[in-house]
Amino acid sequence: MEKLSGKNILIVGATGGIGRETARILKPSGAHLFLMGRKSDELSALANELRIPIHHCFITDITEPAQVDAAATMIHAEAGALDVLINAAGVGIIKPMETLTHEDLMQSLNINLVGAFNLLKAFLPPMKERKKGLIINLPGVLGKTPMAGAAAYSASKYGLNGMLKSVREELKRTDIRITNIFLGGTDTPFWDTIDMRVQRDKFVSAEEAARAIWYLCQQPSSGVVSEMVLQPFNHQAI
Ligand SMILES: NC(=O)c1ccc[n+]([C@@H]2O[C@H](COP(=O)([O-])OP(=O)(O)OC[C@H]3O[C@@H](n4cnc5c(N)ncnc54)[C@H](OP(=O)(O)O)[C@@H]3O)[C@@H](O)[C@H]2O)c1
């Protein structure tokens, strides 16, 4: 297992259910954590709780390439290339086609797919120079298998999965790993605005999802965990 102490790790979506728990689980490892999100109050509260310097926190909208590039410039100036990029940012718009709007589709694609692209464009080049790094994304099981009402969300997450598979092909001559974790229903604020009957008490907990990411950060250097699937026991979609 790779040791995390001293590694430079960026958690994007650190203000979200999974991102926040991931920061909490990674902090004791001695890694240098950088946090990114949009809600400044929540980001500051997490930084205070974990004693992460405020200059390691970035209020960034990942759909805006200039904002992502500005954060990347500051992180690279201080830390050099990231060892691990964890993209736990995303939006869940789950609606049937009758009520799904063009705006819903564009928002899903912008955050879940274009945002991930902007992060790759900003953080991959220094990793390529070092020929080393780990990039973890969370396409979710709906990026691999369909569900009614998930047309926009699945379009964005299938797209993310496809983009990352293609990038993985480009990186085969390097030690840069691309790891995708396919989570099923996970109990986070993601579900607060989704109008669908779900049993959140049967979901994977945010802490268990974060523990899986913590494991992925330490994956053996002799191989790569290209995919991991973690889904509720009573609702195995894959
Ligand atoms: N929960 C599930 O059941 C589940 C299952 C499979 C996959 N996933 C995926 O896991 C990831 C994390 O989900 P979660 O459950 O932790 O959701 P969450 O609690 O709703 O958190 C979403 C995070 O994404 C950030 N975010 C959204 N739009 C952003 C933008 N434009 N720029 C920067 N950050 C942005 C949010 O930041 P702010 O709050 O600061 O705006 C927040 O930190 C998402 O990609 C989601 O699709 C979730």
PDB file of C-alpha atoms and ligand atoms in Angstrom:
ATOM      1  CA  MET A   1       0.000   0.000   0.000  1.00  0.00           C
ATOM      2  CA  GLU A   2       1.198   3.525  -0.789  1.00  0.00           C
ATOM      3  CA  LYS A   3       1.749   5.711   2.274  1.00  0.00           C
ATOM      4  CA  LEU A   4      -0.267   8.953   2.306  1.00  0.00           C
ATOM      5  CA  SER A   5       1.936  10.949   4.655  1.00  0.00           C
ATOM      6  CA  GLY A   6       3.344  14.009   2.882  1.00  0.00           C
ATOM      7  CA  LYS A   7       1.270  13.450  -0.257  1.00  0.00           C
ATOM      8  CA  ASN A   8      -0.489  16.428  -1.865  1.00  0.00           C
ATOM      9  CA  ILE A   9      -4.163  15.589  -2.208  1.00  0.00           C
ATOM     10  CA  LEU A  10      -6.905  17.857  -3.581  1.00  0.00           C
ATOM     11  CA  ILE A  11     -10.512  17.066  -2.692  1.00  0.00           C
ATOM     12  CA  VAL A  12     -12.922  18.800  -5.072  1.00  0.00           C
ATOM     13  CA  GLY A  13     -16.473  18.926  -3.675  1.00  0.00           C
ATOM     14  CA  ALA A  14     -15.109  19.005  -0.125  1.00  0.00           C
ATOM     15  CA  THR A  15     -18.303  20.771   1.005  1.00  0.00           C
ATOM     16  CA  GLY A  16     -20.418  17.794  -0.087  1.00  0.00           C
ATOM     17  CA  GLY A  17     -21.425  14.691   1.822  1.00  0.00           C
ATOM     18  CA  ILE A  18     -18.777  12.361   0.385  1.00  0.00           C
ATOM     19  CA  GLY A  19     -16.047  14.988  -0.058  1.00  0.00           C
ATOM     20  CA  ARG A  20     -16.323  16.212   3.534  1.00  0.00           C
ATOM     21  CA  GLU A  21     -16.088  12.670   4.977  1.00  0.00           C
ATOM     22  CA  THR A  22     -13.158  11.956   2.668  1.00  0.00           C
ATOM     23  CA  ALA A  23     -11.318  14.992   4.066  1.00  0.00           C
ATOM     24  CA  ARG A  24     -12.057  13.819   7.619  1.00  0.00           C
ATOM     25  CA  ILE A  25     -10.747  10.307   6.925  1.00  0.00           C
ATOM     26  CA  LEU A  26      -7.649  11.451   5.023  1.00  0.00           C
ATOM     27  CA  LYS A  27      -6.568  14.144   7.474  1.00  0.00           C
ATOM     28  CA  PRO A  28      -5.001  11.829  10.125  1.00  0.00           C
ATOM     29  CA  SER A  29      -2.835  10.193   7.431  1.00  0.00           C
ATOM     30  CA  GLY A  30      -0.499  13.198   7.388  1.00  0.00           C
ATOM     31  CA  ALA A  31      -1.290  14.069   3.771  1.00  0.00           C
ATOM     32  CA  HIS A  32      -1.248  17.748   2.740  1.00  0.00           C
ATOM     33  CA  LEU A  33      -4.897  18.364   1.968  1.00  0.00           C
ATOM     34  CA  PHE A  34      -6.252  21.006  -0.400  1.00  0.00           C
ATOM     35  CA  LEU A  35     -10.016  21.581  -0.406  1.00  0.00           C
ATOM     36  CA  MET A  36     -12.260  22.946  -3.140  1.00  0.00           C
ATOM     37  CA  GLY A  37     -15.974  23.793  -3.140  1.00  0.00           C
ATOM     38  CA  ARG A  38     -18.380  26.652  -3.753  1.00  0.00           C
ATOM     39  CA  LYS A  39     -19.908  27.306  -0.327  1.00  0.00           C
ATOM     40  CA  SER A  40     -17.370  29.449   1.500  1.00  0.00           C
ATOM     41  CA  ASP A  41     -18.917  29.070   4.985  1.00  0.00           C
ATOM     42  CA  GLU A  42     -18.927  25.293   4.766  1.00  0.00           C
ATOM     43  CA  LEU A  43     -15.410  25.204   3.384  1.00  0.00           C
ATOM     44  CA  SER A  44     -14.099  27.446   6.201  1.00  0.00           C
ATOM     45  CA  ALA A  45     -15.917  25.368   8.832  1.00  0.00           C
ATOM     46  CA  LEU A  46     -14.309  22.173   7.522  1.00  0.00           C
ATOM     47  CA  ALA A  47     -10.887  23.816   7.342  1.00  0.00           C
ATOM     48  CA  ASN A  48     -11.278  24.963  10.968  1.00  0.00           C
ATOM     49  CA  GLU A  49     -12.419  21.547  12.113  1.00  0.00           C
ATOM     50  CA  LEU A  50      -9.490  19.780  10.437  1.00  0.00           C
ATOM     51  CA  ARG A  51      -6.929  22.550  11.006  1.00  0.00           C
ATOM     52  CA  ILE A  52      -6.275  22.915   7.300  1.00  0.00           C
ATOM     53  CA  PRO A  53      -4.675  26.282   6.418  1.00  0.00           C
ATOM     54  CA  ILE A  54      -7.143  28.622   4.786  1.00  0.00           C
ATOM     55  CA  HIS A  55      -4.772  29.152   1.837  1.00  0.00           C
ATOM     56  CA  HIS A  56      -5.288  25.443   1.058  1.00  0.00           C
ATOM     57  CA  CYS A  57      -9.004  26.116   0.522  1.00  0.00           C
ATOM     58  CA  PHE A  58     -10.387  27.235  -2.824  1.00  0.00           C
ATOM     59  CA  ILE A  59     -13.841  28.677  -3.465  1.00  0.00           C
ATOM     60  CA  THR A  60     -14.091  27.535  -7.039  1.00  0.00           C
ATOM     61  CA  ASP A  61     -16.842  26.824  -9.520  1.00  0.00           C
ATOM     62  CA  ILE A  62     -15.426  23.952 -11.560  1.00  0.00           C
ATOM     63  CA  THR A  63     -17.547  24.879 -14.574  1.00  0.00           C
ATOM     64  CA  GLU A  64     -15.411  28.029 -14.916  1.00  0.00           C
ATOM     65  CA  PRO A  65     -12.017  27.117 -16.454  1.00  0.00           C
ATOM     66  CA  ALA A  66     -10.431  30.416 -15.337  1.00  0.00           C
ATOM     67  CA  GLN A  67     -11.353  29.736 -11.698  1.00  0.00           C
ATOM     68  CA  VAL A  68     -10.011  26.177 -11.855  1.00  0.00           C
ATOM     69  CA  ASP A  69      -6.793  27.358 -13.539  1.00  0.00           C
ATOM     70  CA  ALA A  70      -6.277  30.069 -10.899  1.00  0.00           C
ATOM     71  CA  ALA A  71      -6.609  27.534  -8.077  1.00  0.00           C
ATOM     72  CA  ALA A  72      -4.300  25.112  -9.899  1.00  0.00           C
ATOM     73  CA  THR A  73      -1.640  27.791 -10.346  1.00  0.00           C
ATOM     74  CA  MET A  74      -1.635  28.466  -6.593  1.00  0.00           C
ATOM     75  CA  ILE A  75      -1.582  24.788  -5.648  1.00  0.00           C
ATOM     76  CA  HIS A  76       1.205  23.973  -8.119  1.00  0.00           C
ATOM     77  CA  ALA A  77       3.264  26.971  -6.932  1.00  0.00           C
ATOM     78  CA  GLU A  78       3.110  25.690  -3.376  1.00  0.00           C
ATOM     79  CA  ALA A  79       3.096  21.927  -3.779  1.00  0.00           C
ATOM     80  CA  GLY A  80       4.166  21.071  -7.309  1.00  0.00           C
ATOM     81  CA  ALA A  81       2.127  18.392  -9.060  1.00  0.00           C
ATOM     82  CA  LEU A  82      -0.689  16.822  -7.089  1.00  0.00           C
ATOM     83  CA  ASP A  83      -0.174  13.248  -5.976  1.00  0.00           C
ATOM     84  CA  VAL A  84      -3.913  12.640  -5.850  1.00  0.00           C
ATOM     85  CA  LEU A  85      -6.851  14.515  -7.388  1.00  0.00           C
ATOM     86  CA  ILE A  86     -10.213  13.431  -5.984  1.00  0.00           C
ATOM     87  CA  ASN A  87     -13.186  14.846  -7.875  1.00  0.00           C
ATOM     88  CA  ALA A  88     -16.188  14.454  -5.560  1.00  0.00           C
ATOM     89  CA  ALA A  89     -18.123  17.378  -7.046  1.00  0.00           C
ATOM     90  CA  GLY A  90     -21.349  16.762  -8.870  1.00  0.00           C
ATOM     91  CA  VAL A  91     -25.034  17.456  -9.161  1.00  0.00           C
ATOM     92  CA  GLY A  92     -27.939  15.013  -9.219  1.00  0.00           C
ATOM     93  CA  ILE A  93     -30.913  16.067 -11.321  1.00  0.00           C
ATOM     94  CA  ILE A  94     -33.198  13.055 -11.495  1.00  0.00           C
ATOM     95  CA  LYS A  95     -36.478  13.714 -13.316  1.00  0.00           C
ATOM     96  CA  PRO A  96     -38.546  11.966 -15.986  1.00  0.00           C
ATOM     97  CA  MET A  97     -38.326  13.278 -19.541  1.00  0.00           C
ATOM     98  CA  GLU A  98     -41.690  15.100 -19.224  1.00  0.00           C
ATOM     99  CA  THR A  99     -40.302  17.487 -16.626  1.00  0.00           C
ATOM    100  CA  LEU A 100     -36.612  17.445 -17.510  1.00  0.00           C
ATOM    101  CA  THR A 101     -35.613  20.757 -19.092  1.00  0.00           C
ATOM    102  CA  HIS A 102     -32.867  21.804 -21.448  1.00  0.00           C
ATOM    103  CA  GLU A 103     -31.384  23.771 -18.537  1.00  0.00           C
ATOM    104  CA  ASP A 104     -31.361  20.608 -16.363  1.00  0.00           C
ATOM    105  CA  LEU A 105     -29.428  18.767 -19.055  1.00  0.00           C
ATOM    106  CA  MET A 106     -26.919  21.584 -19.553  1.00  0.00           C
ATOM    107  CA  GLN A 107     -26.365  21.963 -15.796  1.00  0.00           C
ATOM    108  CA  SER A 108     -25.771  18.208 -15.420  1.00  0.00           C
ATOM    109  CA  LEU A 109     -23.316  18.151 -18.324  1.00  0.00           C
ATOM    110  CA  ASN A 110     -21.574  21.341 -17.192  1.00  0.00           C
ATOM    111  CA  ILE A 111     -20.891  20.252 -13.635  1.00  0.00           C
ATOM    112  CA  ASN A 112     -20.487  16.484 -13.953  1.00  0.00           C
ATOM    113  CA  LEU A 113     -18.666  16.329 -17.287  1.00  0.00           C
ATOM    114  CA  VAL A 114     -17.255  19.738 -18.291  1.00  0.00           C
ATOM    115  CA  GLY A 115     -16.213  20.433 -14.675  1.00  0.00           C
ATOM    116  CA  ALA A 116     -14.275  17.159 -14.598  1.00  0.00           C
ATOM    117  CA  PHE A 117     -12.696  18.090 -17.946  1.00  0.00           C
ATOM    118  CA  ASN A 118     -11.631  21.495 -16.577  1.00  0.00           C
ATOM    119  CA  LEU A 119      -9.993  19.774 -13.607  1.00  0.00           C
ATOM    120  CA  LEU A 120      -8.102  17.384 -15.894  1.00  0.00           C
ATOM    121  CA  LYS A 121      -6.909  20.238 -18.105  1.00  0.00           C
ATOM    122  CA  ALA A 122      -5.583  22.125 -15.075  1.00  0.00           C
ATOM    123  CA  PHE A 123      -4.084  19.334 -12.967  1.00  0.00           C
ATOM    124  CA  LEU A 124      -2.988  16.664 -15.437  1.00  0.00           C
ATOM    125  CA  PRO A 125      -0.063  18.471 -17.191  1.00  0.00           C
ATOM    126  CA  PRO A 126       2.230  18.634 -14.096  1.00  0.00           C
ATOM    127  CA  MET A 127       1.377  15.008 -13.342  1.00  0.00           C
ATOM    128  CA  LYS A 128       2.397  14.153 -16.909  1.00  0.00           C
ATOM    129  CA  GLU A 129       5.713  15.956 -16.444  1.00  0.00           C
ATOM    130  CA  ARG A 130       6.358  13.775 -13.390  1.00  0.00           C
ATOM    131  CA  LYS A 131       4.740  10.767 -15.102  1.00  0.00           C
ATOM    132  CA  LYS A 132       3.048  10.028 -11.801  1.00  0.00           C
ATOM    133  CA  GLY A 133      -0.261  10.692 -10.085  1.00  0.00           C
ATOM    134  CA  LEU A 134      -3.672   9.350  -9.218  1.00  0.00           C
ATOM    135  CA  ILE A 135      -7.001  10.744 -10.403  1.00  0.00           C
ATOM    136  CA  ILE A 136     -10.158   9.507  -8.704  1.00  0.00           C
ATOM    137  CA  ASN A 137     -13.619  10.306 -10.062  1.00  0.00           C
ATOM    138  CA  LEU A 138     -17.094   9.237  -8.941  1.00  0.00           C
ATOM    139  CA  PRO A 139     -19.209   8.412 -11.997  1.00  0.00           C
ATOM    140  CA  GLY A 140     -21.635   6.374  -9.868  1.00  0.00           C
ATOM    141  CA  VAL A 141     -23.507   3.257 -10.953  1.00  0.00           C
ATOM    142  CA  LEU A 142     -25.700   5.515 -13.114  1.00  0.00           C
ATOM    143  CA  GLY A 143     -22.588   6.117 -15.202  1.00  0.00           C
ATOM    144  CA  LYS A 144     -22.580   2.416 -16.020  1.00  0.00           C
ATOM    145  CA  THR A 145     -26.159   1.202 -15.889  1.00  0.00           C
ATOM    146  CA  PRO A 146     -29.441   3.004 -16.665  1.00  0.00           C
ATOM    147  CA  MET A 147     -32.289   3.980 -14.328  1.00  0.00           C
ATOM    148  CA  ALA A 148     -35.649   5.542 -15.209  1.00  0.00           C
ATOM    149  CA  GLY A 149     -35.583   9.301 -14.658  1.00  0.00           C
ATOM    150  CA  ALA A 150     -31.822   9.595 -14.958  1.00  0.00           C
ATOM    151  CA  ALA A 151     -31.489  10.690 -18.614  1.00  0.00           C
ATOM    152  CA  ALA A 152     -29.585  13.912 -17.889  1.00  0.00           C
ATOM    153  CA  TYR A 153     -27.588  12.554 -14.973  1.00  0.00           C
ATOM    154  CA  SER A 154     -26.627   9.344 -16.804  1.00  0.00           C
ATOM    155  CA  ALA A 155     -25.724  11.293 -19.944  1.00  0.00           C
ATOM    156  CA  SER A 156     -23.248  13.307 -17.870  1.00  0.00           C
ATOM    157  CA  LYS A 157     -21.871  10.326 -15.968  1.00  0.00           C
ATOM    158  CA  TYR A 158     -21.635   7.950 -18.968  1.00  0.00           C
ATOM    159  CA  GLY A 159     -19.822  10.834 -20.671  1.00  0.00           C
ATOM    160  CA  LEU A 160     -17.483  11.185 -17.697  1.00  0.00           C
ATOM    161  CA  ASN A 161     -16.785   7.455 -17.724  1.00  0.00           C
ATOM    162  CA  GLY A 162     -16.090   7.520 -21.474  1.00  0.00           C
ATOM    163  CA  MET A 163     -13.837  10.582 -21.232  1.00  0.00           C
ATOM    164  CA  LEU A 164     -11.785   9.027 -18.437  1.00  0.00           C
ATOM    165  CA  LYS A 165     -11.438   5.711 -20.258  1.00  0.00           C
ATOM    166  CA  SER A 166     -10.071   7.562 -23.260  1.00  0.00           C
ATOM    167  CA  VAL A 167      -7.649   9.615 -21.135  1.00  0.00           C
ATOM    168  CA  ARG A 168      -6.506   6.388 -19.475  1.00  0.00           C
ATOM    169  CA  GLU A 169      -5.440   5.137 -22.920  1.00  0.00           C
ATOM    170  CA  GLU A 170      -3.345   8.303 -23.399  1.00  0.00           C
ATOM    171  CA  LEU A 171      -1.578   7.752 -20.094  1.00  0.00           C
ATOM    172  CA  LYS A 172      -0.561   4.146 -20.502  1.00  0.00           C
ATOM    173  CA  ARG A 173       3.136   4.984 -20.807  1.00  0.00           C
ATOM    174  CA  THR A 174       3.087   6.848 -17.499  1.00  0.00           C
ATOM    175  CA  ASP A 175       2.449   5.897 -13.877  1.00  0.00           C
ATOM    176  CA  ILE A 176      -0.645   8.087 -13.778  1.00  0.00           C
ATOM    177  CA  ARG A 177      -3.578   6.045 -12.565  1.00  0.00           C
ATOM    178  CA  ILE A 178      -7.201   6.782 -13.403  1.00  0.00           C
ATOM    179  CA  THR A 179      -9.559   5.250 -10.863  1.00  0.00           C
ATOM    180  CA  ASN A 180     -13.339   5.388 -11.035  1.00  0.00           C
ATOM    181  CA  ILE A 181     -15.528   4.533  -8.090  1.00  0.00           C
ATOM    182  CA  PHE A 182     -19.069   3.551  -9.002  1.00  0.00           C
ATOM    183  CA  LEU A 183     -21.189   4.242  -5.942  1.00  0.00           C
ATOM    184  CA  GLY A 184     -24.807   3.258  -5.630  1.00  0.00           C
ATOM    185  CA  GLY A 185     -27.177   5.297  -3.447  1.00  0.00           C
ATOM    186  CA  THR A 186     -25.113   7.040  -0.782  1.00  0.00           C
ATOM    187  CA  ASP A 187     -26.749   8.976   2.033  1.00  0.00           C
ATOM    188  CA  THR A 188     -25.724  12.598   1.466  1.00  0.00           C
ATOM    189  CA  PRO A 189     -27.403  15.980   0.767  1.00  0.00           C
ATOM    190  CA  PHE A 190     -27.262  14.932  -2.920  1.00  0.00           C
ATOM    191  CA  TRP A 191     -30.681  13.318  -2.327  1.00  0.00           C
ATOM    192  CA  ASP A 192     -32.263  16.270  -0.482  1.00  0.00           C
ATOM    193  CA  THR A 193     -33.674  17.832  -3.648  1.00  0.00           C
ATOM    194  CA  ILE A 194     -34.454  14.641  -5.581  1.00  0.00           C
ATOM    195  CA  ASP A 195     -38.168  13.867  -5.762  1.00  0.00           C
ATOM    196  CA  MET A 196     -38.050  10.085  -5.610  1.00  0.00           C
ATOM    197  CA  ARG A 197     -39.008   7.513  -2.995  1.00  0.00           C
ATOM    198  CA  VAL A 198     -35.763   6.053  -1.687  1.00  0.00           C
ATOM    199  CA  GLN A 199     -34.767   4.277   1.526  1.00  0.00           C
ATOM    200  CA  ARG A 200     -31.892   6.433   2.680  1.00  0.00           C
ATOM    201  CA  ASP A 201     -31.441   4.329   5.806  1.00  0.00           C
ATOM    202  CA  LYS A 202     -30.483   1.424   3.519  1.00  0.00           C
ATOM    203  CA  PHE A 203     -27.991   3.503   1.516  1.00  0.00           C
ATOM    204  CA  VAL A 204     -24.211   3.321   1.724  1.00  0.00           C
ATOM    205  CA  SER A 205     -23.118   5.867   4.345  1.00  0.00           C
ATOM    206  CA  ALA A 206     -20.992   8.839   3.314  1.00  0.00           C
ATOM    207  CA  GLU A 207     -18.352   7.632   5.763  1.00  0.00           C
ATOM    208  CA  GLU A 208     -18.147   4.175   4.149  1.00  0.00           C
ATOM    209  CA  ALA A 209     -17.921   5.774   0.698  1.00  0.00           C
ATOM    210  CA  ALA A 210     -15.098   7.969   2.007  1.00  0.00           C
ATOM    211  CA  ARG A 211     -13.347   4.939   3.485  1.00  0.00           C
ATOM    212  CA  ALA A 212     -13.418   3.302   0.043  1.00  0.00           C
ATOM    213  CA  ILE A 213     -11.820   6.454  -1.432  1.00  0.00           C
ATOM    214  CA  TRP A 214      -9.228   6.411   1.369  1.00  0.00           C
ATOM    215  CA  TYR A 215      -8.358   2.841   0.340  1.00  0.00           C
ATOM    216  CA  LEU A 216      -8.164   3.859  -3.328  1.00  0.00           C
ATOM    217  CA  CYS A 217      -5.712   6.651  -2.436  1.00  0.00           C
ATOM    218  CA  GLN A 218      -3.351   3.993  -1.065  1.00  0.00           C
ATOM    219  CA  GLN A 219      -3.788   1.460  -3.846  1.00  0.00           C
ATOM    220  CA  PRO A 220      -0.763  -0.766  -4.475  1.00  0.00           C
ATOM    221  CA  SER A 221       1.890   0.893  -6.629  1.00  0.00           C
ATOM    222  CA  SER A 222       2.444  -2.343  -8.581  1.00  0.00           C
ATOM    223  CA  GLY A 223      -1.028  -2.171 -10.107  1.00  0.00           C
ATOM    224  CA  VAL A 224      -4.055   0.034 -10.517  1.00  0.00           C
ATOM    225  CA  VAL A 225      -7.594  -0.244  -9.212  1.00  0.00           C
ATOM    226  CA  SER A 226      -9.222   1.000 -12.381  1.00  0.00           C
ATOM    227  CA  GLU A 227     -12.765   0.521 -11.077  1.00  0.00           C
ATOM    228  CA  MET A 228     -14.485  -0.074  -7.773  1.00  0.00           C
ATOM    229  CA  VAL A 229     -18.222  -0.652  -7.297  1.00  0.00           C
ATOM    230  CA  LEU A 230     -19.846  -0.024  -3.908  1.00  0.00           C
ATOM    231  CA  GLN A 231     -23.627  -0.149  -3.727  1.00  0.00           C
ATOM    232  CA  PRO A 232     -26.345  -0.740  -1.148  1.00  0.00           C
ATOM    233  CA  PHE A 233     -26.724  -4.425  -0.344  1.00  0.00           C
ATOM    234  CA  ASN A 234     -30.482  -4.379  -1.000  1.00  0.00           C
ATOM    235  CA  HIS A 235     -30.212  -2.488  -4.280  1.00  0.00           C
ATOM    236  CA  GLN A 236     -27.449  -3.950  -6.405  1.00  0.00           C
ATOM    237  CA  ALA A 237     -27.896  -2.354  -9.813  1.00  0.00           C
ATOM    238  CA  ILE A 238     -24.710  -3.792 -11.306  1.00  0.00           C
TER     239      ILE A 238
HETATM  240  N1  LIG B   1     -24.865  10.380  -3.142  1.00  0.00           N
HETATM  241  C1  LIG B   1     -24.994   9.413  -4.033  1.00  0.00           C
HETATM  242  O1  LIG B   1     -25.909   8.581  -3.947  1.00  0.00           O
HETATM  243  C2  LIG B   1     -23.996   9.265  -5.159  1.00  0.00           C
HETATM  244  C3  LIG B   1     -23.951   8.050  -5.851  1.00  0.00           C
HETATM  245  C4  LIG B   1     -23.049   7.914  -6.906  1.00  0.00           C
HETATM  246  C5  LIG B   1     -22.209   8.944  -7.255  1.00  0.00           C
HETATM  247  N2  LIG B   1     -22.276  10.122  -6.572  1.00  0.00           N
HETATM  248  C6  LIG B   1     -21.385  11.199  -6.997  1.00  0.00           C
HETATM  249  O2  LIG B   1     -20.522  11.508  -5.940  1.00  0.00           O
HETATM  250  C7  LIG B   1     -20.141  12.891  -6.010  1.00  0.00           C
HETATM  251  C8  LIG B   1     -20.356  13.545  -4.646  1.00  0.00           C
HETATM  252  O3  LIG B   1     -21.742  13.447  -4.334  1.00  0.00           O
HETATM  253  P1  LIG B   1     -22.338  13.745  -2.884  1.00  0.00           P
HETATM  254  O4  LIG B   1     -23.290  12.661  -2.609  1.00  0.00           O
HETATM  255  O5  LIG B   1     -21.257  14.047  -1.920  1.00  0.00           O
HETATM  256  O6  LIG B   1     -23.183  15.067  -3.235  1.00  0.00           O
HETATM  257  P2  LIG B   1     -23.409  16.429  -2.410  1.00  0.00           P
HETATM  258  O7  LIG B   1     -23.445  16.167  -0.960  1.00  0.00           O
HETATM  259  O8  LIG B   1     -24.590  17.060  -3.055  1.00  0.00           O
HETATM  260  O9  LIG B   1     -22.081  17.268  -2.750  1.00  0.00           O
HETATM  261  C9  LIG B   1     -21.854  17.767  -4.046  1.00  0.00           C
HETATM  262  C10 LIG B   1     -20.547  18.540  -4.042  1.00  0.00           C
HETATM  263  O10 LIG B   1     -20.316  19.000  -5.362  1.00  0.00           O
HETATM  264  C11 LIG B   1     -19.942  20.374  -5.280  1.00  0.00           C
HETATM  265  N3  LIG B   1     -20.275  21.071  -6.508  1.00  0.00           N
HETATM  266  C12 LIG B   1     -21.438  21.024  -7.201  1.00  0.00           C
HETATM  267  N4  LIG B   1     -21.337  21.841  -8.267  1.00  0.00           N
HETATM  268  C13 LIG B   1     -20.116  22.396  -8.238  1.00  0.00           C
HETATM  269  C14 LIG B   1     -19.441  23.340  -9.056  1.00  0.00           C
HETATM  270  N5  LIG B   1     -20.009  23.863 -10.157  1.00  0.00           N
HETATM  271  N6  LIG B   1     -18.178  23.694  -8.717  1.00  0.00           N
HETATM  272  C15 LIG B   1     -17.585  23.182  -7.624  1.00  0.00           C
HETATM  273  N7  LIG B   1     -18.171  22.286  -6.799  1.00  0.00           N
HETATM  274  C16 LIG B   1     -19.434  21.912  -7.113  1.00  0.00           C
HETATM  275  C17 LIG B   1     -20.750  20.908  -4.119  1.00  0.00           C
HETATM  276  O11 LIG B   1     -20.174  22.126  -3.698  1.00  0.00           O
HETATM  277  P3  LIG B   1     -21.031  23.252  -2.931  1.00  0.00           P
HETATM  278  O12 LIG B   1     -21.937  22.503  -1.983  1.00  0.00           O
HETATM  279  O13 LIG B   1     -19.975  24.036  -2.201  1.00  0.00           O
HETATM  280  O14 LIG B   1     -21.775  23.994  -3.950  1.00  0.00           O
HETATM  281  C18 LIG B   1     -20.581  19.773  -3.135  1.00  0.00           C
HETATM  282  O15 LIG B   1     -19.341  19.897  -2.494  1.00  0.00           O
HETATM  283  C19 LIG B   1     -20.972  13.495  -7.156  1.00  0.00           C
HETATM  284  O16 LIG B   1     -20.201  13.499  -8.332  1.00  0.00           O
HETATM  285  C20 LIG B   1     -22.112  12.487  -7.315  1.00  0.00           C
HETATM  286  O17 LIG B   1     -22.614  12.481  -8.638  1.00  0.00           O
HETATM  287  C21 LIG B   1     -23.137  10.307  -5.520  1.00  0.00           C
END
